[in-house]
Amino acid sequence: MCFVLLVIILICTNIFLVLVSQAVNKDNADLLLSGYNTMSKAEKENFKLDEYLVYFKKFFFQLALYSSLATIISYVLFDELTTTIIYALTVCLPLPLFIYRSNKKFKK
């Protein structure tokens, strides 16, 4: 994979992650947040949505930032294939942790 393609993928993915984090708010959470949109009214009242949205936005912004840094550093240190694998791992591996912490932390 050439360097230009890697940079294009990195930029597009980061723009998507930041846009997702900024697009979700309290008004549209009922439509956009998987799991929240299927909760009953009582469950939604027991869910700390405001705190969750702060965590959600921070997580996806940091995911974009740290995956970019890891990719840039790995490109300097390794070949392109290894860099691509590292980038894929830095984007995919934090997501199960995000889900676990979300389920544990924000339900009252």
Coordinates of C-alpha atoms in Angstrom, one line a residue:
M1 CA 0.0 0.0 0.0
C2 CA 1.5 3.3 -0.9
F3 CA 1.9 6.2 1.6
V4 CA -0.6 8.4 -0.1
L5 CA -3.4 5.8 0.2
L6 CA -2.5 5.3 3.8
V7 CA -2.8 9.0 4.5
I8 CA -6.1 9.2 2.7
I9 CA -7.5 6.3 4.7
L10 CA -6.2 7.9 7.9
I11 CA -7.7 11.3 7.2
C12 CA -11.1 9.9 6.1
T13 CA -11.4 7.6 9.1
N14 CA -10.4 10.4 11.5
I15 CA -12.9 12.8 9.9
F16 CA -15.6 10.2 10.2
L17 CA -14.8 9.4 13.9
V18 CA -14.8 13.1 14.8
L19 CA -18.0 13.8 12.9
V20 CA -19.7 10.9 14.6
S21 CA -18.6 12.1 18.0
Q22 CA -19.8 15.7 17.3
A23 CA -23.1 14.6 15.6
V24 CA -24.6 12.7 18.5
N25 CA -26.3 15.0 21.0
K26 CA -29.1 14.7 23.5
D27 CA -31.8 15.6 20.9
N28 CA -30.9 12.9 18.4
A29 CA -29.5 10.2 20.8
D30 CA -32.8 8.4 20.7
L31 CA -32.3 7.8 17.0
L32 CA -28.5 7.4 16.7
L33 CA -27.3 5.5 19.8
S34 CA -27.7 1.8 19.4
G35 CA -29.1 0.3 22.6
Y36 CA -30.4 3.6 23.9
N37 CA -33.0 3.8 21.2
T38 CA -34.4 0.4 22.2
M39 CA -34.6 1.1 26.0
S40 CA -37.9 1.5 27.7
K41 CA -38.9 5.0 29.0
A42 CA -38.0 3.8 32.6
E43 CA -34.6 2.6 31.4
K44 CA -33.9 5.9 29.6
E45 CA -34.7 7.8 32.8
N46 CA -32.2 5.6 34.7
F47 CA -29.5 6.1 32.1
K48 CA -27.0 9.0 32.6
L49 CA -27.2 10.3 29.0
D50 CA -25.5 13.7 29.6
E51 CA -22.4 12.0 31.2
Y52 CA -22.5 9.3 28.6
L53 CA -22.4 11.8 25.7
V54 CA -19.4 13.5 27.3
Y55 CA -17.6 10.2 27.5
F56 CA -18.7 9.2 24.0
K57 CA -17.4 12.4 22.4
K58 CA -14.1 12.2 24.3
F59 CA -13.6 8.6 23.5
F60 CA -14.1 9.0 19.7
F61 CA -12.0 12.1 19.6
Q62 CA -9.2 10.4 21.4
L63 CA -9.6 7.3 19.2
A64 CA -9.0 9.5 16.2
L65 CA -6.0 11.2 17.8
Y66 CA -4.2 8.2 19.2
S67 CA -4.7 6.0 16.2
S68 CA -3.2 8.7 14.1
L69 CA -0.2 9.1 16.4
A70 CA 0.3 5.4 16.5
T71 CA 0.1 5.2 12.7
I72 CA 2.6 8.0 12.1
I73 CA 5.1 6.6 14.6
S74 CA 4.7 3.1 13.2
Y75 CA 5.2 4.4 9.7
V76 CA 8.6 5.8 10.8
L77 CA 9.6 2.6 12.6
F78 CA 8.1 -0.2 10.4
D79 CA 7.1 -1.1 6.9
E80 CA 3.7 -0.2 5.4
L81 CA 2.1 -3.5 6.1
T82 CA 2.9 -3.4 9.7
T83 CA 1.8 0.2 9.9
T84 CA -1.6 -0.8 8.4
I85 CA -2.0 -3.6 10.9
I86 CA -1.1 -1.3 13.8
Y87 CA -3.6 1.3 12.5
A88 CA -6.4 -1.3 12.2
L89 CA -5.7 -2.6 15.7
T90 CA -5.6 0.8 17.3
V91 CA -9.0 1.6 15.8
C92 CA -10.7 -1.8 16.5
L93 CA -9.3 -2.9 19.9
P94 CA -10.5 0.0 22.0
L95 CA -14.2 -0.5 20.9
P96 CA -14.9 -3.5 23.1
L97 CA -13.5 -1.6 26.0
F98 CA -15.7 1.4 25.2
I99 CA -18.8 -0.9 25.2
Y100 CA -17.8 -2.6 28.4
R101 CA -17.1 0.7 30.2
S102 CA -20.3 2.3 28.8
N103 CA -22.5 -0.6 30.1
K104 CA -20.8 -0.6 33.5
K105 CA -20.5 3.1 34.2
F106 CA -23.6 4.9 32.9
K107 CA -26.5 2.7 34.0
K108 CA -27.9 3.9 37.3

